Short mmCIF file of C-alpha atoms in Angstrom, two decimals:
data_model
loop_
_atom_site.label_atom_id
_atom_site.label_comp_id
_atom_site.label_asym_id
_atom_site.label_seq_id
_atom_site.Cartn_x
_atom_site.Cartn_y
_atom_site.Cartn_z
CA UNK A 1 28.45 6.25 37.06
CA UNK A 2 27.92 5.84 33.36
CA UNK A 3 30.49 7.59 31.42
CA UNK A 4 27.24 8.97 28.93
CA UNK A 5 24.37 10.65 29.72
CA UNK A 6 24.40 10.56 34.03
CA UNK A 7 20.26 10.61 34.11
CA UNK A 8 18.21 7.53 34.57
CA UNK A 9 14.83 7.74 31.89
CA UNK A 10 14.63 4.40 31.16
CA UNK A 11 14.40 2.29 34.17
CA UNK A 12 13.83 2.48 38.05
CA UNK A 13 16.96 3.65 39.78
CA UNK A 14 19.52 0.98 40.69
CA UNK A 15 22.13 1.41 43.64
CA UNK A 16 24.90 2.37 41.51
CA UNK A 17 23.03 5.45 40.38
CA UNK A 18 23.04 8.99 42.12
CA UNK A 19 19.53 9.32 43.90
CA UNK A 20 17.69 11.47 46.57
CA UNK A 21 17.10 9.73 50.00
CA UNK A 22 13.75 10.06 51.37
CA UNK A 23 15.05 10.06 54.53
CA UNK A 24 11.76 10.51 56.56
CA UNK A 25 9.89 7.88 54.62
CA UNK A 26 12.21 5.50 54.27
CA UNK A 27 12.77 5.55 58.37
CA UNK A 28 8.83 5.58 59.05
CA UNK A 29 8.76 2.30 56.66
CA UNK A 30 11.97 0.60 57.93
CA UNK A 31 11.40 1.29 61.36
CA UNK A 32 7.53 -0.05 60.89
CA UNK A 33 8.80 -2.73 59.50
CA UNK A 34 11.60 -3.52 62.37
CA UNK A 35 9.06 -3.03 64.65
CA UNK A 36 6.44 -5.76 63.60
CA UNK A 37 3.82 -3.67 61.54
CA UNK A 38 2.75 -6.15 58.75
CA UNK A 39 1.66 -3.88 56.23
CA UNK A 40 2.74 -0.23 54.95
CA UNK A 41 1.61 0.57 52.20
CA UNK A 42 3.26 3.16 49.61
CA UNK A 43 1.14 5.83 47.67
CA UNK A 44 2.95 7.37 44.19
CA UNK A 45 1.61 9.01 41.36
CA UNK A 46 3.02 7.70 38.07
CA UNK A 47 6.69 7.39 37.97
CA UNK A 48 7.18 9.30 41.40
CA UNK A 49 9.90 6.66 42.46
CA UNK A 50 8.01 3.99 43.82
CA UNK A 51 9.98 1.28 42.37
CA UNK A 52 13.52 3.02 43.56
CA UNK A 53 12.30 3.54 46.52
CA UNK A 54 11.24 0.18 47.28
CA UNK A 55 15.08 -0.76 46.58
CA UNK A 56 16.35 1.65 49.12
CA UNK A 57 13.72 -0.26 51.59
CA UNK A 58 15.08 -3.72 50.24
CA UNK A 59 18.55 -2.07 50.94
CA UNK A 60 17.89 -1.25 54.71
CA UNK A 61 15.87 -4.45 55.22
CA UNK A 62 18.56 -7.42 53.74
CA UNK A 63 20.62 -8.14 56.66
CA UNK A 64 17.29 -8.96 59.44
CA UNK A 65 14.98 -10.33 56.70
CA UNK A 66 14.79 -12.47 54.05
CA UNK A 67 13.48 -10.42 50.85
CA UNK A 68 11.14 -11.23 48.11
CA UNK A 69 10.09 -9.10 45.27
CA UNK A 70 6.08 -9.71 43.88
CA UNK A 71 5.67 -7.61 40.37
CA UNK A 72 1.83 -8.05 40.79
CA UNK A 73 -0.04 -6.78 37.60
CA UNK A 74 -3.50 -7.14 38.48
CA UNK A 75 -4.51 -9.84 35.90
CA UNK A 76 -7.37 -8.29 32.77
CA UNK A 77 -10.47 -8.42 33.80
CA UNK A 78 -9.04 -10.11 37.04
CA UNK A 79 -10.77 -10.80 40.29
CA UNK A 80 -9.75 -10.11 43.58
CA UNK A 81 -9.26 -13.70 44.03
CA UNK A 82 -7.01 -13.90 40.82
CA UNK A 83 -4.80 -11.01 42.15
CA UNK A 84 -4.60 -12.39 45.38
CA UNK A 85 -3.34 -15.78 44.15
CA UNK A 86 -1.02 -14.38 41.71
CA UNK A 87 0.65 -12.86 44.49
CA UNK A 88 0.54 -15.66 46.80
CA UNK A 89 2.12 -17.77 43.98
CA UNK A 90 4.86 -15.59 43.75
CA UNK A 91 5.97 -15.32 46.86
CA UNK A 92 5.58 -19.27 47.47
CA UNK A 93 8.14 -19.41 43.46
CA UNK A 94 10.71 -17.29 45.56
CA UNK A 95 10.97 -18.78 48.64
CA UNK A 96 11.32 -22.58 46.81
CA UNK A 97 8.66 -24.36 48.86
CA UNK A 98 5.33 -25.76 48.20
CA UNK A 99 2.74 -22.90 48.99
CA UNK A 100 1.43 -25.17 52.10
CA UNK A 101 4.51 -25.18 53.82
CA UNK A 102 5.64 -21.86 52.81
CA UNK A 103 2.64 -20.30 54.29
CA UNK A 104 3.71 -22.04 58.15
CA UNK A 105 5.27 -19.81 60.80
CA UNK A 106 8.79 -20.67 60.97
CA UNK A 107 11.92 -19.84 62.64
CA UNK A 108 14.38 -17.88 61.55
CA UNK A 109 14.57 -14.38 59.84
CA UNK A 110 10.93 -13.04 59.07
CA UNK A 111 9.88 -12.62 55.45
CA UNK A 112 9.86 -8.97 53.73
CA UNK A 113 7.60 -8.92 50.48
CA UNK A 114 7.86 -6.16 48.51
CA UNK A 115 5.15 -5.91 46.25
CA UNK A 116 5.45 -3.42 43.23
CA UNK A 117 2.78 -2.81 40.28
CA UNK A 118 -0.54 -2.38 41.59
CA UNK A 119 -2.76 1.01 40.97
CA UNK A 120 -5.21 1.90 42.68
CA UNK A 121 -7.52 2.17 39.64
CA UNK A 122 -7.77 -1.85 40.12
CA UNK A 123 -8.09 -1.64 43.95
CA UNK A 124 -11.47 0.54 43.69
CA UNK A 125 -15.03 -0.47 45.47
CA UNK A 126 -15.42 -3.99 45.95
CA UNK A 127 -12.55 -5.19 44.00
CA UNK A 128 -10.56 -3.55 46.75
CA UNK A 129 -12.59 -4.23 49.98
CA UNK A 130 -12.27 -8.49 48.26
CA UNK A 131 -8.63 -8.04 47.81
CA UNK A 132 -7.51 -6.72 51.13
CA UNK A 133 -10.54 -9.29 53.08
CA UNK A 134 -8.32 -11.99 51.78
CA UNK A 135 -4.57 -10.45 52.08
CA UNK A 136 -5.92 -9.79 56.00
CA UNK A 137 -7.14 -13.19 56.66
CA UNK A 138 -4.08 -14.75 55.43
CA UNK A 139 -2.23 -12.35 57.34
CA UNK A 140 -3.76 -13.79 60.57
CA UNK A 141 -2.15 -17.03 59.34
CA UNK A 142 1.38 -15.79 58.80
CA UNK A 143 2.84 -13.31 61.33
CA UNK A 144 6.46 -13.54 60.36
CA UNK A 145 5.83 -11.98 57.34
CA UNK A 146 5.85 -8.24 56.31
CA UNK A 147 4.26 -6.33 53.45
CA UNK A 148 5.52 -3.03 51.67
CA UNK A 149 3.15 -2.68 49.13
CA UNK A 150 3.80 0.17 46.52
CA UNK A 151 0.37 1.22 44.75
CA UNK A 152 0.38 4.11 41.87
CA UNK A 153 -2.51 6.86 42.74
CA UNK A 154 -2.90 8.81 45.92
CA UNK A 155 -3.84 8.19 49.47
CA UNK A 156 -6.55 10.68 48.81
CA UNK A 157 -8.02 8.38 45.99
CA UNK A 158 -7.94 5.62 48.21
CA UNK A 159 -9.33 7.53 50.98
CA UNK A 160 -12.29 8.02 47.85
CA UNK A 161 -12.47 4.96 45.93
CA UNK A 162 -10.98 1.63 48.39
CA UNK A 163 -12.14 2.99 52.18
CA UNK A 164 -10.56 -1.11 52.98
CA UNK A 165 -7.69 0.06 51.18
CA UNK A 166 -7.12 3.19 53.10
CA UNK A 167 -7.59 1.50 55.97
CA UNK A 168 -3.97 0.26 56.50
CA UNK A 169 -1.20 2.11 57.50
CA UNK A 170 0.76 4.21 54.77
CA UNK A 171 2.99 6.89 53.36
CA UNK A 172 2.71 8.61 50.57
CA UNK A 173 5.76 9.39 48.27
CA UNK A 174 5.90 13.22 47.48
CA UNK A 175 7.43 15.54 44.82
CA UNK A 176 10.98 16.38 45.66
CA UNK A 177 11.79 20.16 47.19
CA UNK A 178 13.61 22.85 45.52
CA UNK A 179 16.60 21.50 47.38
CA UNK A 180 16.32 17.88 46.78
CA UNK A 181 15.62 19.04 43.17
CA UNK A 182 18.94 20.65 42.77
CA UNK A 183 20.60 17.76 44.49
CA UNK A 184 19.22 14.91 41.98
CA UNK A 185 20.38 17.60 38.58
CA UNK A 186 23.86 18.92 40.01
CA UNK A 187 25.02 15.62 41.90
CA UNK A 188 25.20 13.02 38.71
CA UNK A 189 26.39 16.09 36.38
CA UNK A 190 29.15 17.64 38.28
CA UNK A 191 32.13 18.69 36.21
CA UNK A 192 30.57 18.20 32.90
CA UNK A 193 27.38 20.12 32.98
CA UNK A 194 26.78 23.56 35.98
CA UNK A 195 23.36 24.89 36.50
CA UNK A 196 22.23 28.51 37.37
CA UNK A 197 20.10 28.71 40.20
CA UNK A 198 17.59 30.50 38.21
CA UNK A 199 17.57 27.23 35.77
CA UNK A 200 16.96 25.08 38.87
CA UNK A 201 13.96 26.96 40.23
CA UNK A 202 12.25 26.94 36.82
CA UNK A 203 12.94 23.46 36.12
CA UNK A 204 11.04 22.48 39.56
CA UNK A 205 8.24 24.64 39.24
CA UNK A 206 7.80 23.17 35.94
CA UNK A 207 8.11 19.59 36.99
CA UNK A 208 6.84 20.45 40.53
CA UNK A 209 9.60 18.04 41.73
CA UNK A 210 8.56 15.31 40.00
CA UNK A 211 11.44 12.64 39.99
CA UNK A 212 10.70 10.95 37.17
CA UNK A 213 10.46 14.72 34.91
CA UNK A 214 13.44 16.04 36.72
CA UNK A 215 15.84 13.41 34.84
CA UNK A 216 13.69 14.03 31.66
CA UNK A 217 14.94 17.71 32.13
CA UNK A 218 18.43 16.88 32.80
CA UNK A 219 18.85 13.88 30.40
CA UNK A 220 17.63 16.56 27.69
CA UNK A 221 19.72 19.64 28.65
CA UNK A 222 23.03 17.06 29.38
CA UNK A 223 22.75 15.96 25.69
CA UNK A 224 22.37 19.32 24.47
CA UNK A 225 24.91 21.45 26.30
CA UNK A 226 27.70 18.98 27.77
CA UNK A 227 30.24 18.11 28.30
CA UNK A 228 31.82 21.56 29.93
CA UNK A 229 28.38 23.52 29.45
CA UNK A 230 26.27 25.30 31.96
CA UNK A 231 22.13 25.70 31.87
CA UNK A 232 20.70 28.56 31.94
CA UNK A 233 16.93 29.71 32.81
CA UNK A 234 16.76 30.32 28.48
CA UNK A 235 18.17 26.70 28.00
CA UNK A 236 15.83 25.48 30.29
CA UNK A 237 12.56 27.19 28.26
CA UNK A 238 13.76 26.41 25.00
CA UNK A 239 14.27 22.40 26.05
CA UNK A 240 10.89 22.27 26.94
CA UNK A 241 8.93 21.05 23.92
CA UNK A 242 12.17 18.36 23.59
CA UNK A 243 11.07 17.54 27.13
CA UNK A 244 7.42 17.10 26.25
CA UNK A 245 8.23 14.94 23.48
CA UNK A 246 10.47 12.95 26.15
CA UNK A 247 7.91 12.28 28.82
CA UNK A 248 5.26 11.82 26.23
CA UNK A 249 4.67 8.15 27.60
CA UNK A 250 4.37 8.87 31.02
CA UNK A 251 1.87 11.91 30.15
CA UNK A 252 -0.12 9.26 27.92
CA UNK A 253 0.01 7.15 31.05
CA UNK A 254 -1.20 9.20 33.22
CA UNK A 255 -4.24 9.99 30.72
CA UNK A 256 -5.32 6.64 30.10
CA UNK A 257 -5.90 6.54 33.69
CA UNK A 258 -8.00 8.72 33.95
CA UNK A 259 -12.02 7.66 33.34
CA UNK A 260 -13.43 8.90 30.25
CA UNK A 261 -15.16 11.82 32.54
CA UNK A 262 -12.22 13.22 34.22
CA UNK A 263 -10.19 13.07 30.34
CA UNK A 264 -13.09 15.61 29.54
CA UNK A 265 -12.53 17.68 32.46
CA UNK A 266 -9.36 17.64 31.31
CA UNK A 267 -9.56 18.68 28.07
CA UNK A 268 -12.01 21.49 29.35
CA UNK A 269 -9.25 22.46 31.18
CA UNK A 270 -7.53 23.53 27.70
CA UNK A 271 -10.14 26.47 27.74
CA UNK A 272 -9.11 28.52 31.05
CA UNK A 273 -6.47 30.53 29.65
CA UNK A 274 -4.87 32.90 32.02
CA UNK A 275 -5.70 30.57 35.25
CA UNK A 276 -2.02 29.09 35.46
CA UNK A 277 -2.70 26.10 36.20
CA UNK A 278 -5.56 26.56 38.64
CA UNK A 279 -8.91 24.45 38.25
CA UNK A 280 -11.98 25.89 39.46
CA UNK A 281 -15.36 24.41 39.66
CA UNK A 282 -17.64 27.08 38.57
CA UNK A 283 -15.03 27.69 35.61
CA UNK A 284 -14.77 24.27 34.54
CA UNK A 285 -18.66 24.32 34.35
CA UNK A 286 -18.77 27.53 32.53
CA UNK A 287 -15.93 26.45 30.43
CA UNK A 288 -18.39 22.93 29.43
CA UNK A 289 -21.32 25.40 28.60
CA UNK A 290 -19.48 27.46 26.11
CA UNK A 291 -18.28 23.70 24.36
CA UNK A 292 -21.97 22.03 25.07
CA UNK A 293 -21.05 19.31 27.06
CA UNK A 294 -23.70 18.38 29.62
CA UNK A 295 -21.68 17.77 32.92
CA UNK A 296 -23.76 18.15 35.85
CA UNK A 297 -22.74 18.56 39.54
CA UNK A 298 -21.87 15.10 40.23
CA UNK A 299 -20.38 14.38 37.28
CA UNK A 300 -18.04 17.28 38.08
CA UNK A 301 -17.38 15.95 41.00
CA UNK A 302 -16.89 12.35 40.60
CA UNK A 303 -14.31 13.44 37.66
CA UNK A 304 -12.41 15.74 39.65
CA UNK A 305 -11.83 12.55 42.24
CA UNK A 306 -11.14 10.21 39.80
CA UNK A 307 -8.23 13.43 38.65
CA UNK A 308 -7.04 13.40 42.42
CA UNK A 309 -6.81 9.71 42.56
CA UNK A 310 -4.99 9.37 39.96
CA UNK A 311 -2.71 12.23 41.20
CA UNK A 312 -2.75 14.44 38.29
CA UNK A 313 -4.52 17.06 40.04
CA UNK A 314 -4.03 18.53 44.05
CA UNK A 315 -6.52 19.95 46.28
CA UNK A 316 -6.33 23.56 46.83
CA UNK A 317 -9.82 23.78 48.63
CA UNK A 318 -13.30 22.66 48.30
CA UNK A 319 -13.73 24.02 45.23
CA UNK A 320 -10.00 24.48 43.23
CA UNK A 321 -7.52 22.22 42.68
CA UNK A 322 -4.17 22.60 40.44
CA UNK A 323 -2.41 20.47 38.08
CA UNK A 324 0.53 18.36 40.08
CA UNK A 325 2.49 19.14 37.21
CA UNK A 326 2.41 22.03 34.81
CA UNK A 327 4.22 19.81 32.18
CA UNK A 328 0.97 17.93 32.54
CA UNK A 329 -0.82 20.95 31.57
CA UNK A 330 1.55 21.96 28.73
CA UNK A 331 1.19 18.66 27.57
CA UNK A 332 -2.60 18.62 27.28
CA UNK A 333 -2.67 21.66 25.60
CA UNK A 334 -0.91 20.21 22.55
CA UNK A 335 -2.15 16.34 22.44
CA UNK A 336 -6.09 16.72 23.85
CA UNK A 337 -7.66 19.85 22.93
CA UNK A 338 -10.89 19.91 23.94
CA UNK A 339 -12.51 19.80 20.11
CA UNK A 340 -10.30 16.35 19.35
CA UNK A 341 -11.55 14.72 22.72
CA UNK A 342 -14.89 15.71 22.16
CA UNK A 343 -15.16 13.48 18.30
#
């Protein structure tokens, strides 16, 4: 453990760092895996732990299979059939044969690729459905190998956007509990930084568990209260616009994902004081008629998907949803009033 700062910001977690097991996701992958499925595909929001997870996989996978990492960034303005051979390159580089006789069935230990990078904002409509046509016929070709493909938006969005997509098997990574919250802020700072309960519980309904934000929230309160300091539920509220200021990339991430229709919903958002972080249709529609902003049923609509594929926003029923992380909200609130998005 580093003898600084004990919370990883900068980087996906490596195995010398303290981390919380998934333990039900990582057995439903390894044990797919073990078993023969091909494919299993991994759903995250931004910075929900894909990559680190996909090294605990590697981890549980390296003494049956031969591994191979594919950092696939869909190419600009890419084709499916670009994509597709950018990732069958790769894997031919790692294994050190020519991609014909790579591709053969051969003895030995079966093939693991784990494939980290792709969003499902590239694997929408037809860009999808091309993409995983070819990944399935070469599959046919090559049944030693496996696939754990990590993909950043939600199995709901795929569910919306890539039906080909969400037609293979998957998991989707979730925000930690309240427990596994405490476990990822005590374990790395114990003896040089304690935490109240109460500090605990605000920090995770203020993240809602989000890995990545958690570690923001330590990293900041470690630097300002240790070494033999203790966080309370006022250090926590008075870290927070440090915080903001922190995970300011990751919150500009997750905007820029976001189609120009949903950023206005968004925005709109900024006007429904009082509602906590709550997102109702008929008040988001009110809430555009009081700015001007024509935004008419399926707009609505098609915005608030493109929100929940993205994972910004969670269902609460037909017509609600909630922010999936009131930093999120706190954040758009300062950097995209609705007045500045609207110029």
């Amino acid at each position: 453990m580093s003898i600084g700062n004990p919370y990883v910001v900068e980087r996906p977690l490596s195995e010398d760092d303290p981390y919380v097991r998934r333990y039900d996701a990582l057995v439903d992958v390894v044990q797919g895996v073990k078993r023969g499925r091909q494919v299993v595909l991994v759903y995250g929001a931004a910075r929900m732990g894909k990559t680190s997870f996909l090294r605990q996989v590697s981890r549980e996978l390296v003494s049956g299979f031969r591994l191979v990492w594919v950092d696939l960034m869909w190419p600009e303005a890419g084709t499916p059939q670009q994509a597709f051979a950018a990732m069958h390159s790769g894997i031919a580089e790692q294994l050190s044969h020519s991609a014909d006789k790579e591709m053969e069935p051969a003895a030995g230990p079966s093939v693991t690729v784990l494939v980290d990078s792709l969003s499902l904002a590239d694997l929408r409509g037809d860009a999808g459905a091309g993409f995983v046509t070819l990944w399935q016929n070469w599959l046919a070709s090559v049944p030693q190998m496996r696939f754990v493909v990590a993909i950043e938006g939600s199995s709901e969005g795929a569910a919306l956007f890539s039906p080909a997509l969400a037609s293979l098997p998957g998991i989707e990574l979730k925000p930690f509990t309240l427990e596994e919250t405490e476990e990822l802020l005590v374990r790395p700072a114990r003896g040089r930084l304690d935490y109240d309960f109460a500090a605990v519980r605000r920090m995770w309904q203020l993240t809602s568990g989000q890995p990545y934000l958690v570690q923001v929230y330590g990293h900041v309160l470690f630097s300002a209260l240790a070494p033999s300091g203790r966080a309370t539920v006022h250090d926590v509220e008075q870290a927070l616009d440090a915080v903001l200021v922190a995970a300011h990339d990751m919150m500009d991430r997750m905007w820029q994902a976001c189609t120009a229709k949903a950023q206005l919903v968004l925005a709109l958002s900024n006007e429904l004081l009082g509602r906590h972080g709550v997102l109702d249709v008929l008040d988001l529609r009110n809430a555009a008629r009081r700015q001007s902003v024509e935004l008419d049923g399926p707009d609505m609509e098609e915005a608030l998907d493109d929100m929940l594929a993205v994972g910004v926003v969670r269902r609460l029923g037909r017509d609600s949803f909630a922010f999936s992380t009131d930093l999120f909200r706190k954040w758009l609130s300062v950097h995209k009033p609705v007045d500045r998005t609207l110029r």
